[in-house]
Coordinates of C-alpha atoms in Angstrom, one line a residue:
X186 CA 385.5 204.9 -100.2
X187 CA 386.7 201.7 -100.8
X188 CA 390.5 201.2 -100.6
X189 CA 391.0 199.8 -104.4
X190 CA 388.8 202.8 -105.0
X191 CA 390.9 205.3 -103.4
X192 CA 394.4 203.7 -105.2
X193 CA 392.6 204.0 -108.3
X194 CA 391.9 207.3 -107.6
X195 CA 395.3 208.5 -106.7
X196 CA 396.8 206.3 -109.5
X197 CA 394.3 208.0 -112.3
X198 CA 395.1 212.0 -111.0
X199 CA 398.8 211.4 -111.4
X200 CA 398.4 209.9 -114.7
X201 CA 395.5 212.2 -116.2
X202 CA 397.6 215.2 -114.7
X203 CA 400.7 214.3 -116.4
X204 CA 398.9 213.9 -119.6
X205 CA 397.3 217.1 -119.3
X206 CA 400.6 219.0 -118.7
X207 CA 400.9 222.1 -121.3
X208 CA 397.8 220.4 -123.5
X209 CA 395.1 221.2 -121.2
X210 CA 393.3 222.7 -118.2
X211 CA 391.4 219.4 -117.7
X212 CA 388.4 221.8 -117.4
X213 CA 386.7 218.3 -117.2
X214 CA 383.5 220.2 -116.5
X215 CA 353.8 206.8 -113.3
X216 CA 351.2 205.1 -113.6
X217 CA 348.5 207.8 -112.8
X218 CA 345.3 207.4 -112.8
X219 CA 343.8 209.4 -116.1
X220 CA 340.2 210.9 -115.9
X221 CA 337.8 210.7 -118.9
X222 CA 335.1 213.1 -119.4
X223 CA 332.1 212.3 -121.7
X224 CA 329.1 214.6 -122.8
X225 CA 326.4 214.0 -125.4
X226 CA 323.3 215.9 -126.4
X227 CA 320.5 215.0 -128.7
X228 CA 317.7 216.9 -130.1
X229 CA 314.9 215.2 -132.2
X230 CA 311.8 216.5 -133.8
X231 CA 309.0 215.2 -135.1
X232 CA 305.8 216.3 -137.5
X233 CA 302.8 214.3 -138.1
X234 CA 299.6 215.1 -139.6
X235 CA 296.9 213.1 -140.5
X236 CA 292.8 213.5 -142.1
X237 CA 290.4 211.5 -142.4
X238 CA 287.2 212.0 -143.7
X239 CA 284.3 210.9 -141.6
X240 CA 282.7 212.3 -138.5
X241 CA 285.6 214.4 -137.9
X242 CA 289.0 215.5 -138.8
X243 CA 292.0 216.1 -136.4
X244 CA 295.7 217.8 -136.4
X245 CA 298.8 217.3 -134.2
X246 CA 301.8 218.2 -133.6
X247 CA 304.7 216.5 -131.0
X248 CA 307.8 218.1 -130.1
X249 CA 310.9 216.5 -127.7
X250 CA 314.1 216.8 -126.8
X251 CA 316.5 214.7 -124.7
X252 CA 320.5 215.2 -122.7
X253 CA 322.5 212.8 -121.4
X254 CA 325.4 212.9 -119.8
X255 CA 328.5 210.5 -118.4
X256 CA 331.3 210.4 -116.4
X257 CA 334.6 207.8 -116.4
X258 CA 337.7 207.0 -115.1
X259 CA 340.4 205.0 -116.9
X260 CA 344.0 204.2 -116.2
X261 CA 346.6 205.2 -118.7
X262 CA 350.6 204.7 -118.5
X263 CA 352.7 207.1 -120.2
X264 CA 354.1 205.6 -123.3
X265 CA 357.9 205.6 -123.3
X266 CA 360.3 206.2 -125.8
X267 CA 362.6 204.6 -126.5
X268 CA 360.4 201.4 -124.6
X269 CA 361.4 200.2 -121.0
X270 CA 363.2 197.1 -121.2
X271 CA 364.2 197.2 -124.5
X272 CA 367.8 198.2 -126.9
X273 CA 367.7 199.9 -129.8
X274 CA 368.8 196.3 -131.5
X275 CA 371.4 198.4 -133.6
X276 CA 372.4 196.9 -136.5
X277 CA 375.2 198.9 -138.1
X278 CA 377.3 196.3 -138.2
X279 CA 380.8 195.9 -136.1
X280 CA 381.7 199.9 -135.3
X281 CA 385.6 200.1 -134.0
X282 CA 386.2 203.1 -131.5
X283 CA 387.8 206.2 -132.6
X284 CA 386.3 209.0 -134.9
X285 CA 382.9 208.8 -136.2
X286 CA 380.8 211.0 -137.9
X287 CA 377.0 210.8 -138.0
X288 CA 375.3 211.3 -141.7
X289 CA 374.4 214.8 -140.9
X290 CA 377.9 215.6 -140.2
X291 CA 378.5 215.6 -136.3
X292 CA 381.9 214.4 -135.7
X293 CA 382.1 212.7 -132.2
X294 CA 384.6 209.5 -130.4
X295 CA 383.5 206.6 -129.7
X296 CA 385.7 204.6 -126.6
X297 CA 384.4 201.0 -126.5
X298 CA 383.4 199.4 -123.4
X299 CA 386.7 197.9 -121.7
X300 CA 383.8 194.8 -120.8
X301 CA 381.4 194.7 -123.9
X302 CA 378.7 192.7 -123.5
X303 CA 374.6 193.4 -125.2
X304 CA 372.4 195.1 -125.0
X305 CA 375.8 198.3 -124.1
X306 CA 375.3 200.8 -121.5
X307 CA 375.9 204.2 -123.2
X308 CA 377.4 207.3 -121.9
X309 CA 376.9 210.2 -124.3
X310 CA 379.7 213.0 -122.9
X311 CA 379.4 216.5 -124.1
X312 CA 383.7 218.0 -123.1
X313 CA 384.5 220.8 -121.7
X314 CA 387.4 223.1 -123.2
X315 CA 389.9 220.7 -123.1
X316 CA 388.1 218.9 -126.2
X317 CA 386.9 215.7 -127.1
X318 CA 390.3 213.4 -128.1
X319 CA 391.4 215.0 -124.4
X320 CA 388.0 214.0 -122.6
X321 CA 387.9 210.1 -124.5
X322 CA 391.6 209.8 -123.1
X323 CA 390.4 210.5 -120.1
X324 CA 387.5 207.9 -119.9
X325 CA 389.5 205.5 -121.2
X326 CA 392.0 205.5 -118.4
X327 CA 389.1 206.4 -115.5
X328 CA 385.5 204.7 -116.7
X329 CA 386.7 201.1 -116.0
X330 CA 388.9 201.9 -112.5
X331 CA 385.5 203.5 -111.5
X332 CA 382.9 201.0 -112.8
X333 CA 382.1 202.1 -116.0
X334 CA 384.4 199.4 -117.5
X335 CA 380.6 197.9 -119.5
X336 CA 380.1 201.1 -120.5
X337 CA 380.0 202.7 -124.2
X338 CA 381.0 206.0 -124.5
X339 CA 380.8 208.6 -127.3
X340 CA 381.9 212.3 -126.6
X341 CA 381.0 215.4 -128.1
X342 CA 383.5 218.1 -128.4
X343 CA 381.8 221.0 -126.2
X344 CA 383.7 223.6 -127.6
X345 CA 383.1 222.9 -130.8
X346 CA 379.6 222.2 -130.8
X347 CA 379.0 224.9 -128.1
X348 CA 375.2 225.5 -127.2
X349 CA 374.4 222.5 -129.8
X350 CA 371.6 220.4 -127.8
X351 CA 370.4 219.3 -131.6
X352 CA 374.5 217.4 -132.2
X353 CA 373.9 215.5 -129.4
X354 CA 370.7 214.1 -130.6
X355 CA 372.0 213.4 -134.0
X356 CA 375.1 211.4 -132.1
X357 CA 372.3 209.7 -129.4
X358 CA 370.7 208.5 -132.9
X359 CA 373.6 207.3 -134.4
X360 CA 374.8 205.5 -131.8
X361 CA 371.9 203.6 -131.0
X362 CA 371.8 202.6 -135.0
X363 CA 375.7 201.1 -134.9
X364 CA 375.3 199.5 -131.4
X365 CA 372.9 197.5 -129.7
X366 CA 372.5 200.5 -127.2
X367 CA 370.3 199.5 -123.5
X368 CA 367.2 201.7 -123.2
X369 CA 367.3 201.6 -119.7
X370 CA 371.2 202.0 -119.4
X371 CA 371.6 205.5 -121.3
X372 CA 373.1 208.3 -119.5
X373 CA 374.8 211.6 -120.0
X374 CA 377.6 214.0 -118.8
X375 CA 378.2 217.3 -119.8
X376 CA 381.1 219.5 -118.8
X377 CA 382.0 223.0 -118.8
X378 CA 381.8 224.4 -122.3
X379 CA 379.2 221.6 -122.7
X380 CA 377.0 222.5 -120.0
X381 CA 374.2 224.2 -122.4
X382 CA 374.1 221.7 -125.0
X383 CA 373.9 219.4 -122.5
X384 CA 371.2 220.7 -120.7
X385 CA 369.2 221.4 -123.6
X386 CA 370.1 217.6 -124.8
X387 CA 369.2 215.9 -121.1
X388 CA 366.3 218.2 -119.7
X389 CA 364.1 219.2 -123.2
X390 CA 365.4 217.1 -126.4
X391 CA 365.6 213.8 -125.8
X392 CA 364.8 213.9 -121.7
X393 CA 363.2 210.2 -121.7
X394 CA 365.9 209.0 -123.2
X395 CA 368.6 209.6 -120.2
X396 CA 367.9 207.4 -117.1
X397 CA 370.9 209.8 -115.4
X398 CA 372.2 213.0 -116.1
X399 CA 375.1 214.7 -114.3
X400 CA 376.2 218.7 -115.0
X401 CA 379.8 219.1 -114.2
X402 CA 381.5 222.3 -114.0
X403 CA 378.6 224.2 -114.4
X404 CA 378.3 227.4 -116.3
X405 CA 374.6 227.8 -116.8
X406 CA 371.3 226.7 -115.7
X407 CA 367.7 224.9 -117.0
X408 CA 365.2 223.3 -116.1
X409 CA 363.5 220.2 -117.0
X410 CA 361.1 220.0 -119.6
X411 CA 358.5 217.2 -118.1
X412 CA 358.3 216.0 -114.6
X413 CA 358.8 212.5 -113.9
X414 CA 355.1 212.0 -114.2
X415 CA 354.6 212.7 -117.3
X416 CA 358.0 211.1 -118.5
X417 CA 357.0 208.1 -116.8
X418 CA 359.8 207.5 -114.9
X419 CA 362.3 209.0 -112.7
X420 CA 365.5 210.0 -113.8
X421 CA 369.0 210.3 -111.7
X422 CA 370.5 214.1 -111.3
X423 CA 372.7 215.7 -110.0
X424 CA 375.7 218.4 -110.6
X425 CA 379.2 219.3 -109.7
X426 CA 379.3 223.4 -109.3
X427 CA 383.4 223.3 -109.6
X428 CA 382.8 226.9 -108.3
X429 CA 379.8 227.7 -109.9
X430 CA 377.0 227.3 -107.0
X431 CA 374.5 229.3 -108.0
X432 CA 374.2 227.3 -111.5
X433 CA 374.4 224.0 -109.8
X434 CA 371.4 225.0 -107.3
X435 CA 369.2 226.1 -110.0
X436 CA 369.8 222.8 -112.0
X437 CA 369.8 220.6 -108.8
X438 CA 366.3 222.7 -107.8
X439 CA 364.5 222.0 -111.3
X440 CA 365.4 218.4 -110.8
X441 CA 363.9 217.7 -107.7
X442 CA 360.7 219.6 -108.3
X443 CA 360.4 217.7 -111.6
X444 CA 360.9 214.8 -109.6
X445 CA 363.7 213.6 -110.5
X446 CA 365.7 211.0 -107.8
X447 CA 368.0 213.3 -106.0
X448 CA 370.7 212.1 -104.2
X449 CA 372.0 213.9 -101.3
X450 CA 374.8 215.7 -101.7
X451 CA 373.3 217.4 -104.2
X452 CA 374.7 219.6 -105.6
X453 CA 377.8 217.6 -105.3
X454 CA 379.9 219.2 -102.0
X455 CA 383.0 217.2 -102.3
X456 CA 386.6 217.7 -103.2
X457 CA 386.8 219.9 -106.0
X458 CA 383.6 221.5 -105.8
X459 CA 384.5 224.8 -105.2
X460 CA 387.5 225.0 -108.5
X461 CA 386.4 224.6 -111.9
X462 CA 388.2 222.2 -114.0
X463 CA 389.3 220.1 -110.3
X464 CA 389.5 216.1 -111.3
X465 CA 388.8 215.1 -107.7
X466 CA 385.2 216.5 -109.1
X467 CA 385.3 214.2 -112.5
X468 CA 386.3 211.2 -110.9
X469 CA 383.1 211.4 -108.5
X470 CA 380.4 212.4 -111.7
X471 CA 382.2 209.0 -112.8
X472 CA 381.4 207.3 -109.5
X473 CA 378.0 208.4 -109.2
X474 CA 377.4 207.5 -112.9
X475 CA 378.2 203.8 -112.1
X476 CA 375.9 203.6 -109.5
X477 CA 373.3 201.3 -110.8
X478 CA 371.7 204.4 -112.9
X479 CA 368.9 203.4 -114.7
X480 CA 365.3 204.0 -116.0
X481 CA 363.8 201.2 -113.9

């Protein structure tokens, strides 16, 4: 680890410990080729008759029928949504951080990027028990001492929306509509008592949407809905167990044979894996989220 890195570190666990004190546990929890088959069949039939007077008369009668077959190949790429390359070109207008709620109701925080620039890396961060305004205080002090000072993010309260894959679409949606949100640059975090809404947000709702995806402090398991193959690209994983290794196998397991890029260690085996809620834990999911993730 880099020295300014390790400071930063330090300097962050002090201050996120002291603000924790009697508030909070910090429970921070291709292109493949596509094969066309085509088959036809025709029948025809045909009745003639015809008399004539004369010398002599005559009847017949003509029957036929035909099958054809073919075979082809073509290539198809998966089509992508949201498109590779692209932003969602949000046009909301000017949308301060803070509280927001989207139409349908779903309150969430939005922590501005500490760089903006367009189209915004976006973070969408499903908290553990320690709640949303704890987990945005959070990111606000780590995200830019870790690289994620570009980044937009807006957190979910996993507590309150426990289990709630379906909130954290409705947020993913209003997001992109206020910002100018980067296709490629979307990624997600779920902790603790977010861990099933996140995994039913990152791996089966809106899967092609998330070019990384990292469980922290574990507390249940799923798999991926679509390989890589059919998503058409290859999302990041991974997943911090904070004591919870059997979770973070299973999750780490569907990833790779979904095909998903997989980083070794994986499940993450560094400090704080083995104690739920450890920030040693947090800091690296931050780390490893600003690690060039994206769709491309």
């Amino acid at each position: 680890m880099r020295a300014a890195s390790f400071i930063a570190r330090q300097v962050l666990l002090l201050a996120i410990g002291a603000a924790c004190v009697g508030a909070c546990t910090f429970v921070v929890e291709g292109d493949e080729p596509r094969e066309g088959e085509g088959e036809g069949e025709g029948e025809g039939e045909g009745e003639g008759e015809g008399e004539g007077e004369g010398e002599g008369e005559g009847e017949g009668e003509g029957e036929g029928e035909g099958e054809g077959g073919g075979e082809g190949e073509g290539e198809g790429e998966p089509q992508l949504t949201p498109p590779v390359g692209g932003s969602s070109g949000g046009s909301g207008g000017p949308v301060q951080g803070g509280a927001v709620s989207t139409a349908s109701g779903v309150d969430y925080l939005v922590v501005m990027p500490a760089s903006p620039r367009s189209p915004t890396p976006l973070l969408i961060v499903f908290s553990g028990v320690e709640g949303g305004q704890q987990m945005a205080s959070n990111l606000s002090q780590a995200g830019p001492a870790f690289g994620l000072d570009d980044v937009l993010f807006a957190v979910i309260d996993g507590a309150d929306y426990y289990g709630d894959g379906a909130a954290g679409a409705a947020v993913l949606d209003d997001v992109r509509a206020r910002y100018d949100v980067d296709n490629d640059r979307t990624m997600l975090l779920s902790e603790s008592a977010g861990t099933s809404a996140g995994l039913e947000l990152g791996l089966a709702l809106r899967q092609s949407f998330f070019a990384a995806f990292w469980a922290n402090d574990v507390n249940a398991a799923a798999n991926p809905t679509s390989t890589a193959a059919q998503l058409g690209f290859a999302p990041w994983g991974n997943a911090g167990p904070g004591g919870d290794f059997a979770d973070a196998d299973a999750i780490v397991g569907g990833m790779r044979a979904a095909g998903y890029r997989v980083e070794d260690p994986a499940p993450y085996d560094g400090p704080g894996a083995g104690t739920h809620g450890d920030t040693n834990q947090f800091l690296a999911a931050l780390e490893w989220l600003a690690a060039g993730r994206s769709r491309q």
